[in-house]
Coordinates of N, CA and C and ligand atoms in Angstrom, one line a residue:
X43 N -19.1 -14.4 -21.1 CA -19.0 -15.6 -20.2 C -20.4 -16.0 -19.8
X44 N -20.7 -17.2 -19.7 CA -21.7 -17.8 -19.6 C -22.4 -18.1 -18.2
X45 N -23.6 -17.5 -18.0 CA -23.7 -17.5 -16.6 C -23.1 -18.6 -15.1
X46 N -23.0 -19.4 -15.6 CA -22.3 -21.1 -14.7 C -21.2 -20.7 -14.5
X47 N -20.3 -19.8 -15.5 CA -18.8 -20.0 -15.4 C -18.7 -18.7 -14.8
X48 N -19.7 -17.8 -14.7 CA -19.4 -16.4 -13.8 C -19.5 -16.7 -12.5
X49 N -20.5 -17.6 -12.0 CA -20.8 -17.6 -10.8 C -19.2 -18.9 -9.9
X50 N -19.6 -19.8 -10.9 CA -18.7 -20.3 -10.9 C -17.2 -19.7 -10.5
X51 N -16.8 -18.6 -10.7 CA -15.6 -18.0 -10.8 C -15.4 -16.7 -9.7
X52 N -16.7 -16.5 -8.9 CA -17.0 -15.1 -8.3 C -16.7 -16.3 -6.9
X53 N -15.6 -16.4 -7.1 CA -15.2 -17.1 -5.4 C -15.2 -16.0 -4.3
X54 N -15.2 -16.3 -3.2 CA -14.8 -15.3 -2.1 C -13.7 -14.8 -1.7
X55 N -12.7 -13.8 -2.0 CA -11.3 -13.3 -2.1 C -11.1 -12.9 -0.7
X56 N -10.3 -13.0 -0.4 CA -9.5 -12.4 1.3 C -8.5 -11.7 0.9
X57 N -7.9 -11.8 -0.1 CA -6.2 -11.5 0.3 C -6.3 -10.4 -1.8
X58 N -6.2 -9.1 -1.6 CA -6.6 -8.0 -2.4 C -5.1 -7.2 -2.8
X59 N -5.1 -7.2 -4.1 CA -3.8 -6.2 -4.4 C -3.8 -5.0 -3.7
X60 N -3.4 -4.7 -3.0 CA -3.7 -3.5 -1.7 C -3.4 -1.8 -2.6
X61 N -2.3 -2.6 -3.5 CA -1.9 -0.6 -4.4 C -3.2 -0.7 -5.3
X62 N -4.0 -1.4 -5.6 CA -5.1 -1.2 -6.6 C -6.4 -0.3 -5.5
X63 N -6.4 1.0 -5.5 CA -7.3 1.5 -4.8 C -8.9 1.6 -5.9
X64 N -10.0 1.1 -5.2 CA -11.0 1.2 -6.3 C -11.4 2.9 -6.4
X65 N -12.3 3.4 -7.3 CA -12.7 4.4 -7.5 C -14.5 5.0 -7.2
X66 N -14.8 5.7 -6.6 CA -16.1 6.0 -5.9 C -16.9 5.6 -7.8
X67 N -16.3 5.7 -8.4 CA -17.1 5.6 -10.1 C -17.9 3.7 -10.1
X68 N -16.5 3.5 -9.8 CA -16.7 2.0 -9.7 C -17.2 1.2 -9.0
X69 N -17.5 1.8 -7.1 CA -18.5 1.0 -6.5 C -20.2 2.0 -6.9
X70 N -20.1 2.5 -7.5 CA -21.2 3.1 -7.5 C -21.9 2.1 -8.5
X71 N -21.0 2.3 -9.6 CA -22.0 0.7 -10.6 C -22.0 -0.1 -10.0
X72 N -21.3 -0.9 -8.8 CA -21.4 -2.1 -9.0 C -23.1 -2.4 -7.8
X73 N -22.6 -0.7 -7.0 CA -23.9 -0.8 -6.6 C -25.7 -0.4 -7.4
X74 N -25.3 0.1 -8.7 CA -26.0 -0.4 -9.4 C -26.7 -1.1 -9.8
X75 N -26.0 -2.7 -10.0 CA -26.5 -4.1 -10.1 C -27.4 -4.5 -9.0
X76 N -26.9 -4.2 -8.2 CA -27.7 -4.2 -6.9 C -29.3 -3.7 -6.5
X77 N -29.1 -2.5 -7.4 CA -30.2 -1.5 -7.3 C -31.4 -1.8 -8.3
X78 N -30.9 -2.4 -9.2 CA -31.7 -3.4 -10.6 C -32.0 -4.8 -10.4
X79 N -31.7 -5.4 -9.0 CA -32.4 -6.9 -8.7 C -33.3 -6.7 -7.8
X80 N -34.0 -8.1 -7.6 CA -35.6 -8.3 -7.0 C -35.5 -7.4 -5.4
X81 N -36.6 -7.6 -5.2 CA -36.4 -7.2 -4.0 C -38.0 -7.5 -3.7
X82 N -38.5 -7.8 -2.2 CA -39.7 -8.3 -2.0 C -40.4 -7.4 -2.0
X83 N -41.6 -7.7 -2.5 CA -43.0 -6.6 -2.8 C -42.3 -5.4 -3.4
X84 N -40.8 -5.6 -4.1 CA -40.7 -4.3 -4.8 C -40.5 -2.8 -3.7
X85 N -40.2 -3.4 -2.3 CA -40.4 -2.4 -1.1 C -38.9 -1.4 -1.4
X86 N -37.8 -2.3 -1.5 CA -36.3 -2.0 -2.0 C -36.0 -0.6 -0.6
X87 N -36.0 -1.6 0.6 CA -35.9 -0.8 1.5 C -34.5 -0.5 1.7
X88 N -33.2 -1.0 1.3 CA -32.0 -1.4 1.4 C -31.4 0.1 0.7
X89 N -30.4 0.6 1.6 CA -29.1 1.7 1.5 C -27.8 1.2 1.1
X90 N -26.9 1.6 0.6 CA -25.6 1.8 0.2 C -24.9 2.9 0.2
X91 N -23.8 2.4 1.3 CA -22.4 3.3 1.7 C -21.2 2.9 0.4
X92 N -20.6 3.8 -0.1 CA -19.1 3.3 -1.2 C -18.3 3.9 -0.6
X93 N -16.9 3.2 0.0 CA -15.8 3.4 0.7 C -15.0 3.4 -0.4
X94 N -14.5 4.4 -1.1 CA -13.1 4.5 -2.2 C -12.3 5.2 -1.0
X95 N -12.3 5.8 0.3 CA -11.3 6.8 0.7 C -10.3 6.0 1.0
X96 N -9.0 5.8 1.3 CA -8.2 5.2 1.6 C -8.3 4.7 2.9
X97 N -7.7 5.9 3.7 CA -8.0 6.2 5.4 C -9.3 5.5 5.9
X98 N -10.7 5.6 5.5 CA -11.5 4.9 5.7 C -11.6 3.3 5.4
X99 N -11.1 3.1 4.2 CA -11.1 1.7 4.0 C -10.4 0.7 5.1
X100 N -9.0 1.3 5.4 CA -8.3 0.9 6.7 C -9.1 1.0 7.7
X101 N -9.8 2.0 8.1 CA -10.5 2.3 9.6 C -11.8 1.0 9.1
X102 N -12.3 0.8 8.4 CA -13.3 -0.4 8.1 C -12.7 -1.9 8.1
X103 N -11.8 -1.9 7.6 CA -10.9 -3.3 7.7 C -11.0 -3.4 8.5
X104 N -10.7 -2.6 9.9 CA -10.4 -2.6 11.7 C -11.3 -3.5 11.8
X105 N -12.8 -3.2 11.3 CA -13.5 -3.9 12.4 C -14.5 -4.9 11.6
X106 N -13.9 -5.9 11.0 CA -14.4 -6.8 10.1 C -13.3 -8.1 10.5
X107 N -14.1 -9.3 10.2 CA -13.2 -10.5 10.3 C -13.4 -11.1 9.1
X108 N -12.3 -11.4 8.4 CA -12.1 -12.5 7.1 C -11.7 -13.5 7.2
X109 N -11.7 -14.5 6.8 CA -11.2 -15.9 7.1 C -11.2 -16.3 8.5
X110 N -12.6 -16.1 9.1 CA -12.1 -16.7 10.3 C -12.1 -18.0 10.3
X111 N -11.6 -18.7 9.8 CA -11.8 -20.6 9.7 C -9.8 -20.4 8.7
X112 N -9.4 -19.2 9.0 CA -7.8 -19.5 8.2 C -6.9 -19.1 9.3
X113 N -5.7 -19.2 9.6 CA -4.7 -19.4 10.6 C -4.6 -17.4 10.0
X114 N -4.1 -16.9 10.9 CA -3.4 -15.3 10.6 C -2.3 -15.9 9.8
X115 N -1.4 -16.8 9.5 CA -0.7 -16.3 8.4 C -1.4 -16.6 7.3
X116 N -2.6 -17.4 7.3 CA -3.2 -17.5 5.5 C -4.3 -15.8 5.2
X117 N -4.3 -15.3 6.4 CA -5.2 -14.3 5.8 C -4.4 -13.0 4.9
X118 N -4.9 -12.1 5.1 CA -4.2 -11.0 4.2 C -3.1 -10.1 4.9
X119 N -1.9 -9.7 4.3 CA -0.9 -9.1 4.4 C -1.4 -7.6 4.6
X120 N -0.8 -6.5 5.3 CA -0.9 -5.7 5.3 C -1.1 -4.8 4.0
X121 N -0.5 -4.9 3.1 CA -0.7 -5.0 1.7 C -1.5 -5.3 1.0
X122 N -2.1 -6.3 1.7 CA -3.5 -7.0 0.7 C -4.7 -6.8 1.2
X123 N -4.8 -5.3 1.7 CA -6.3 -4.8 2.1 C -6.9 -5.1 0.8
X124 N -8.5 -4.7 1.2 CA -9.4 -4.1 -0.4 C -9.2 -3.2 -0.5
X125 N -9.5 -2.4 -1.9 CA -9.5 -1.3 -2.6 C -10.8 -1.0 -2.2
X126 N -11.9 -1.2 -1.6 CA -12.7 -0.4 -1.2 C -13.8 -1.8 -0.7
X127 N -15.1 -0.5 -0.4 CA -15.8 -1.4 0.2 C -17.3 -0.9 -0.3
X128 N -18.5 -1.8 0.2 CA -19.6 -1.6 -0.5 C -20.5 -2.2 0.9
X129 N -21.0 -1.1 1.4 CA -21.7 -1.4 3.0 C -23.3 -1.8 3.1
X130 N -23.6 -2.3 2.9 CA -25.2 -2.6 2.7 C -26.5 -2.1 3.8
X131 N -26.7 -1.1 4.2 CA -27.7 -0.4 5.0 C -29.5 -0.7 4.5
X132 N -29.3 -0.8 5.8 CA -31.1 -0.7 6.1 C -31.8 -0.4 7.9
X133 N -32.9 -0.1 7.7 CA -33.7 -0.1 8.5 C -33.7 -1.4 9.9
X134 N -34.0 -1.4 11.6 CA -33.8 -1.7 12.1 C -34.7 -3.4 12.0
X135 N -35.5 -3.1 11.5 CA -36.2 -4.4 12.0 C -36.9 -4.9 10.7
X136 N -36.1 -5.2 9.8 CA -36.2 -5.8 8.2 C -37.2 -7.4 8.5
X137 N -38.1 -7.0 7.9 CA -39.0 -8.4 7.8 C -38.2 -9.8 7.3
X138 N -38.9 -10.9 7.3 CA -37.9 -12.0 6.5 C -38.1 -12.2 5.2
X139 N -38.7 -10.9 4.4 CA -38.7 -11.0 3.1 C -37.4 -9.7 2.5
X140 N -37.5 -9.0 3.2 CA -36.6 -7.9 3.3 C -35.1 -8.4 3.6
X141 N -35.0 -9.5 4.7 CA -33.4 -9.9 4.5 C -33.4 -10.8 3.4
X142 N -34.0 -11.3 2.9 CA -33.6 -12.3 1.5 C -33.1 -10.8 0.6
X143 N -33.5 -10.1 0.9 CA -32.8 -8.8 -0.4 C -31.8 -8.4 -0.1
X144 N -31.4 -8.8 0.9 CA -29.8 -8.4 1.3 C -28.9 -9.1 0.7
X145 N -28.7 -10.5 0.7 CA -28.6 -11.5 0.0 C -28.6 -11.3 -1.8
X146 N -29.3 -11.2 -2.1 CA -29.8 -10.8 -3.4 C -28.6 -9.4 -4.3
X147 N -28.5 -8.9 -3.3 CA -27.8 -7.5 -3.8 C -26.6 -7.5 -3.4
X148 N -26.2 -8.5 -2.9 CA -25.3 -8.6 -2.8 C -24.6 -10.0 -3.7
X149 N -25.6 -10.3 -4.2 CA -24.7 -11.6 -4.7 C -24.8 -11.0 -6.5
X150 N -25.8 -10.1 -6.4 CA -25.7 -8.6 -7.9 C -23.7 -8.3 -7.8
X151 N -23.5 -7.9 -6.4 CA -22.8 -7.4 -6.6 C -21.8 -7.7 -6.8
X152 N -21.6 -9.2 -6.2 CA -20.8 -10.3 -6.6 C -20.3 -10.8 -7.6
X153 N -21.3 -10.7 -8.6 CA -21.3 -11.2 -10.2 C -20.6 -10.0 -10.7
X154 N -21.3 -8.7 -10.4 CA -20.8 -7.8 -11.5 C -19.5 -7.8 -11.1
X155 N -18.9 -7.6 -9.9 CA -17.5 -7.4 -9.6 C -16.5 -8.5 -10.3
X156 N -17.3 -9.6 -10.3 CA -16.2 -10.8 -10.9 C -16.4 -10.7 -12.3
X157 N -17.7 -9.6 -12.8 CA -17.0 -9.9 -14.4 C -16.2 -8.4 -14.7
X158 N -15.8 -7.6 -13.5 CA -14.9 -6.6 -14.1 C -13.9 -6.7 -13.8
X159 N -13.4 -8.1 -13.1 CA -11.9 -8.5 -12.7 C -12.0 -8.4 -11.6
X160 N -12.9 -7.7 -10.7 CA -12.4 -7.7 -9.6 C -13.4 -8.9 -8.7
X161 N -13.1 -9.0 -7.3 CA -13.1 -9.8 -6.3 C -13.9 -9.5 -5.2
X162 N -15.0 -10.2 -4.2 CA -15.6 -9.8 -3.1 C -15.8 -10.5 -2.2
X163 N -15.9 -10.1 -0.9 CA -16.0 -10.7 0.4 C -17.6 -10.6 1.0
X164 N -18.2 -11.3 1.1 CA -19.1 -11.0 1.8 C -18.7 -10.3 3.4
X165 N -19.3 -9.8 4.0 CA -18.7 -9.8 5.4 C -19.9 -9.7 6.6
X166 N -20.4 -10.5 7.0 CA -21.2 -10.3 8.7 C -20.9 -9.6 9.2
X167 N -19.4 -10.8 9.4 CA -18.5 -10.5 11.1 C -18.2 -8.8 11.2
X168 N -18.5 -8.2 11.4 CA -18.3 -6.9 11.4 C -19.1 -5.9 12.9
X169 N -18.2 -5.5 13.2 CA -18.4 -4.6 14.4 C -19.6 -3.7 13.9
X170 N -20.7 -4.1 13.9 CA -22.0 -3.0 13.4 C -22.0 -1.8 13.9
X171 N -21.7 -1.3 15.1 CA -22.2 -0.3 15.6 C -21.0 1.0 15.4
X172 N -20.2 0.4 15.7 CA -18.3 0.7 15.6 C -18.7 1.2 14.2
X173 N -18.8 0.2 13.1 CA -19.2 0.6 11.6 C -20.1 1.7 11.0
X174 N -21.3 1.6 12.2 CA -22.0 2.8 11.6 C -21.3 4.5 12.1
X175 N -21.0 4.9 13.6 CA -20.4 5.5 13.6 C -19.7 5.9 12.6
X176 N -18.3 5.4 12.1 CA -17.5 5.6 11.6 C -18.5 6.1 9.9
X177 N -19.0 5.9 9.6 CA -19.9 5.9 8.4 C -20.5 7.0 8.8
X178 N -21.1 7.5 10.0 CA -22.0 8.2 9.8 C -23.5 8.2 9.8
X179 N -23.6 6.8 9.7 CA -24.9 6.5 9.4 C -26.4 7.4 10.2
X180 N -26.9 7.7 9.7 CA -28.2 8.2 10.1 C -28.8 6.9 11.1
X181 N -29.5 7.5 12.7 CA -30.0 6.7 13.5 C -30.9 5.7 13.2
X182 N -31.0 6.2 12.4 CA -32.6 4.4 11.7 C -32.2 4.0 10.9
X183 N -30.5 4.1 10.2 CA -30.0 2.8 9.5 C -28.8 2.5 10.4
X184 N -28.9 1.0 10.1 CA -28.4 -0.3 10.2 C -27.4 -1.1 9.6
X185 N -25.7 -1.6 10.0 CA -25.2 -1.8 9.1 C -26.0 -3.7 9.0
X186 N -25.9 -3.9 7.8 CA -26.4 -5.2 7.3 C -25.4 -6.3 7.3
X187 N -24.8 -5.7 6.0 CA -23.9 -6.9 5.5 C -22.6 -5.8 4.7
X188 N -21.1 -6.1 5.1 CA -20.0 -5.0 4.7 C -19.7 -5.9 3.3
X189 N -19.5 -5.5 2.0 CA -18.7 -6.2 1.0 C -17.1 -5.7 1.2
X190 N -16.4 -6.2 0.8 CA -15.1 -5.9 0.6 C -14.7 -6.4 -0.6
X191 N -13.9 -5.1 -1.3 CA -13.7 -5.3 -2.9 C -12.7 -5.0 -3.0
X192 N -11.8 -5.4 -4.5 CA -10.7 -5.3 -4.8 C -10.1 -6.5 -5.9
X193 N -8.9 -6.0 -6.7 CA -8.4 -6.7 -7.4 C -7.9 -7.8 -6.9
X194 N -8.1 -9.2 -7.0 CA -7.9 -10.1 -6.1 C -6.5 -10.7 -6.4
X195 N -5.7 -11.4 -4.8 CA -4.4 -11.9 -4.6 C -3.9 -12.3 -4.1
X196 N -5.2 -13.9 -4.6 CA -5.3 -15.6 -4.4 C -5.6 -15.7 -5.2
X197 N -5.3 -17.0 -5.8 CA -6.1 -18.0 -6.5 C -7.3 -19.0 -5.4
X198 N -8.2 -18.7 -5.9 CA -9.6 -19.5 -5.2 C -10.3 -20.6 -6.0
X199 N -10.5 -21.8 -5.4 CA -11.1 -22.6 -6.9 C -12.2 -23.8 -6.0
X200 N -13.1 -24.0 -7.0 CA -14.0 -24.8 -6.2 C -13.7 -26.5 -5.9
X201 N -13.8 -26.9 -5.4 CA -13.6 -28.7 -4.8 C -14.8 -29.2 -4.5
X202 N -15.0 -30.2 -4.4 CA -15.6 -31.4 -3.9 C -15.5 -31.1 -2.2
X203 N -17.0 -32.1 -1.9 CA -17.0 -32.2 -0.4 C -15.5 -33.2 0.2
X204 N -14.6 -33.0 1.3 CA -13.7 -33.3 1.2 C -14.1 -35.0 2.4
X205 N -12.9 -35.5 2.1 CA -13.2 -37.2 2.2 C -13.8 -37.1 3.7
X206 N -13.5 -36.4 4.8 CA -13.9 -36.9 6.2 C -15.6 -36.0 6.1
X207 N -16.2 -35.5 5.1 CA -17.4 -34.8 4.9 C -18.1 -33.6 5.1
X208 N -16.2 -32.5 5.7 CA -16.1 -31.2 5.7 C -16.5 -30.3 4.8
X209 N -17.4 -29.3 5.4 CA -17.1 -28.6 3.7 C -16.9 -26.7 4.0
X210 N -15.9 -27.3 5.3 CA -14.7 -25.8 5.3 C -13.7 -25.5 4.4
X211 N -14.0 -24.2 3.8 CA -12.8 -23.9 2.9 C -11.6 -24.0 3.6
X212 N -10.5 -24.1 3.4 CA -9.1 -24.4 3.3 C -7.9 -23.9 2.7
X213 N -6.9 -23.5 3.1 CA -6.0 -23.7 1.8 C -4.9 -25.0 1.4
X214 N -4.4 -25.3 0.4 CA -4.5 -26.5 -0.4 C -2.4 -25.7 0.2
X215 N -1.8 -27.2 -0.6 CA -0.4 -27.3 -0.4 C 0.4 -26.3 -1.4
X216 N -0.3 -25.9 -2.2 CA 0.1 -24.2 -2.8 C -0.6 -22.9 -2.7
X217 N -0.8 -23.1 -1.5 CA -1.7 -22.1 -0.9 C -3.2 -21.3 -1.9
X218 N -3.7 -22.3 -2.5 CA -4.7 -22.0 -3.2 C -6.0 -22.1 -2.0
X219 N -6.8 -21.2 -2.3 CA -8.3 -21.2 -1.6 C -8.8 -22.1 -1.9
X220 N -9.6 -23.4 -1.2 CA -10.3 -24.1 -1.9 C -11.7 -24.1 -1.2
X221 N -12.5 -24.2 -1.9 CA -14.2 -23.9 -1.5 C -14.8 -25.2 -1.5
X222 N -14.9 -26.1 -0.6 CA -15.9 -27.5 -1.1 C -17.4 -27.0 -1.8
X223 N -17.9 -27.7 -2.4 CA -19.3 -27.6 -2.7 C -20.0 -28.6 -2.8
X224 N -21.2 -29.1 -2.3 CA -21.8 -30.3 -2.3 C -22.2 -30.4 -4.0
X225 N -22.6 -31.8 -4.2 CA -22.7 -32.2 -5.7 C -23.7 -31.9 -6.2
X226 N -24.3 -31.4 -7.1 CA -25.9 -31.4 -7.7 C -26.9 -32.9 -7.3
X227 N -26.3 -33.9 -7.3 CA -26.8 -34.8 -6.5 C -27.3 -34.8 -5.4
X228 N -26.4 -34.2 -4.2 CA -26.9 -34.1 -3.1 C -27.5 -32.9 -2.9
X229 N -27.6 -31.5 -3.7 CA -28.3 -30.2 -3.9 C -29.9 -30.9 -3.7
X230 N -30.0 -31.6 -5.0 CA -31.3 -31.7 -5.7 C -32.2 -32.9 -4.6
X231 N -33.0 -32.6 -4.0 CA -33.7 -34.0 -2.5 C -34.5 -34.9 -3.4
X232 N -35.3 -33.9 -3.8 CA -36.8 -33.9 -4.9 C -36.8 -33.8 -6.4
X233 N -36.7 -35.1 -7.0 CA -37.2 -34.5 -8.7 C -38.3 -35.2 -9.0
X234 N -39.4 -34.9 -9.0 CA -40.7 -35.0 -9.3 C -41.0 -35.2 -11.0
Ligands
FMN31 C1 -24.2 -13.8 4.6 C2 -22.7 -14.1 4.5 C3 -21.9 -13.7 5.4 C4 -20.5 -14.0 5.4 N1 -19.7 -13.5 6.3 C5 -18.3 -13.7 6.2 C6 -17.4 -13.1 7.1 O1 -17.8 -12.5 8.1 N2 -16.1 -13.3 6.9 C7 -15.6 -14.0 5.9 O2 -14.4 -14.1 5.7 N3 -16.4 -14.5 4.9 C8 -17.8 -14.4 5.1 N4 -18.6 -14.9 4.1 C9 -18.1 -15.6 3.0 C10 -18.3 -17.2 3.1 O3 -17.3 -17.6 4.1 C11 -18.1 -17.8 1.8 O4 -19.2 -17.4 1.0 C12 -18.0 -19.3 1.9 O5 -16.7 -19.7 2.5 C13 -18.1 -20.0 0.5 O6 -17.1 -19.5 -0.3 P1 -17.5 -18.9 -1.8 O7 -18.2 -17.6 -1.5 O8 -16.2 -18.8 -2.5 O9 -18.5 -19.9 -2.4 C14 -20.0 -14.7 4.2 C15 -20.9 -15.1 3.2 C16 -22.2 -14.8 3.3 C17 -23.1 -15.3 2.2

C-alpha cells in the first residue's frame, strides 16, 4: 500500500470488535515503530505502557473520553471496547521539542496499526493521574497521550470541509464516521 492510501485509511476508530482481545506480542511491535521514529536531538525521552490485560483495558476505558463531539448512542457499545491499549509516558516537564515526539510516535503507531488491520484512537481526554495510578507508573512519569487499539467496528472515511465550513467529524445517515479535511488548496498558504 502506498504511503497516501495508508495514511489516508488510518482514520480514528471509536467503536472496536470488543471479542478481538490484542496480544502483549502485538502492542509491543507496534510500539516498536514508535521507537524507530525521530525524536528531537535524538533525546527519545518518551516511555511505553502495553495494556493486553482484559480487566485493565476496562479499568482504562473508565477514564478516557472518545467521541466527545458524538451523542452516547453513536459512541461504542459495551462490546466495542479496544483490545488493548498503548499509553505514551514521559517525564514532567517535556520541552516543546520533546512534545512534537509524542505526536510523532504516535502517529508511527498509527500507521503501523492500520497496516495490520487494526485501528487507533488517539486519546488526551484521559484522567492522567487516575491513569498513572492504575498503571503504576513510577513518580517522574507522566501520562501523555493514551492510544486505544483494536480491530475496528465502523466504517470511517474522509470528506470535504462541510457546506456551513465545519470541520467536525460526524456521523453520516448510515452511520459512517465522517472526517472533514481541508483541501490541499487551502493546506498549501505559500508556493514560492
Ligand atoms: C493529540 C490528539 C488528541 C486527541 N484526543 C482525542 C480524545 O481525547 N478523544 C477522542 O475521541 N479523539 C481524540 N483525538 C482524535 C481526533 O479527534 C481525530 O484525530 C480527529 O477527529 C480527526 O480524525 P482522524 O484522526 O480520523 O483524521 C485526538 C487526536 C490527537 C492528534
Amino acid at each position: 500500500m502506498k504511503l497516501k492510501e495508508l495514511i489516508s485509511r488510518a482514520r480514528t476508530c471509536r467503536r472496536f470488535k470488543g471479542e478481538h482481545q490484542l496480544s502483549s506480542e502485538i502492542l509491543a511491535d507496534l510500539v516498536d515503530h514508535a521507537r524507530l521514529s525521530a525524536s528531537a536531538r535524538n533525546k527519545q525521552v518518551l516511555r511505553f505502557v502495553t495494556i493486553a490485560d482484559k480487566d485493565t483495558c476496562e479499568a482504562m476505558n473508565a477514564l478516557v473520553v472518545m467521541g466527545g463531539s458524538l451523542t452516547p448512542e453513536q459512541r461504542a457499545k459495551a462490546d466495542q471496547h479496544p483490545g488493548g491499549f498503548i499509553v505514551i509516558v514521559g517525564p514532567e516537564n517535556l520541552d516543546e521539542f520533546a512534545v512534537i515526539d509524542i505526536g510523532i510516535a504516535a502517529q508511527s503507531i498509527n500507521l503501523a496499526a492500520c497496516e495490520a488491520g487494526l485501528a487507533c484512537c488517539m486519546i488526551g481526554a484521559v484522567k492522567k493521574n487516575e491513569a498513572a495510578a492504575l498503571l503504576g507508573l513510577p513518580k517522574d512519569m507522566q501520562v501523555k497521550l493514551v492510544l486505544a487499539l483494536g480491530e475496528p467496528d465502523e466504517v470511517r472515511r474522509l470528506v470535504e470541509r462541510r457546506d456551513d465550513g465545519s470541520l467536525t467529524y460526524y456521523r453520516d445517515e448510515n452511520d459512517e464516521h465522517c472526517v472533514p479535511k481541508i483541501s490541499l488548496e487551502e493546506a498549501v498558504i505559500i508556493r514560492k
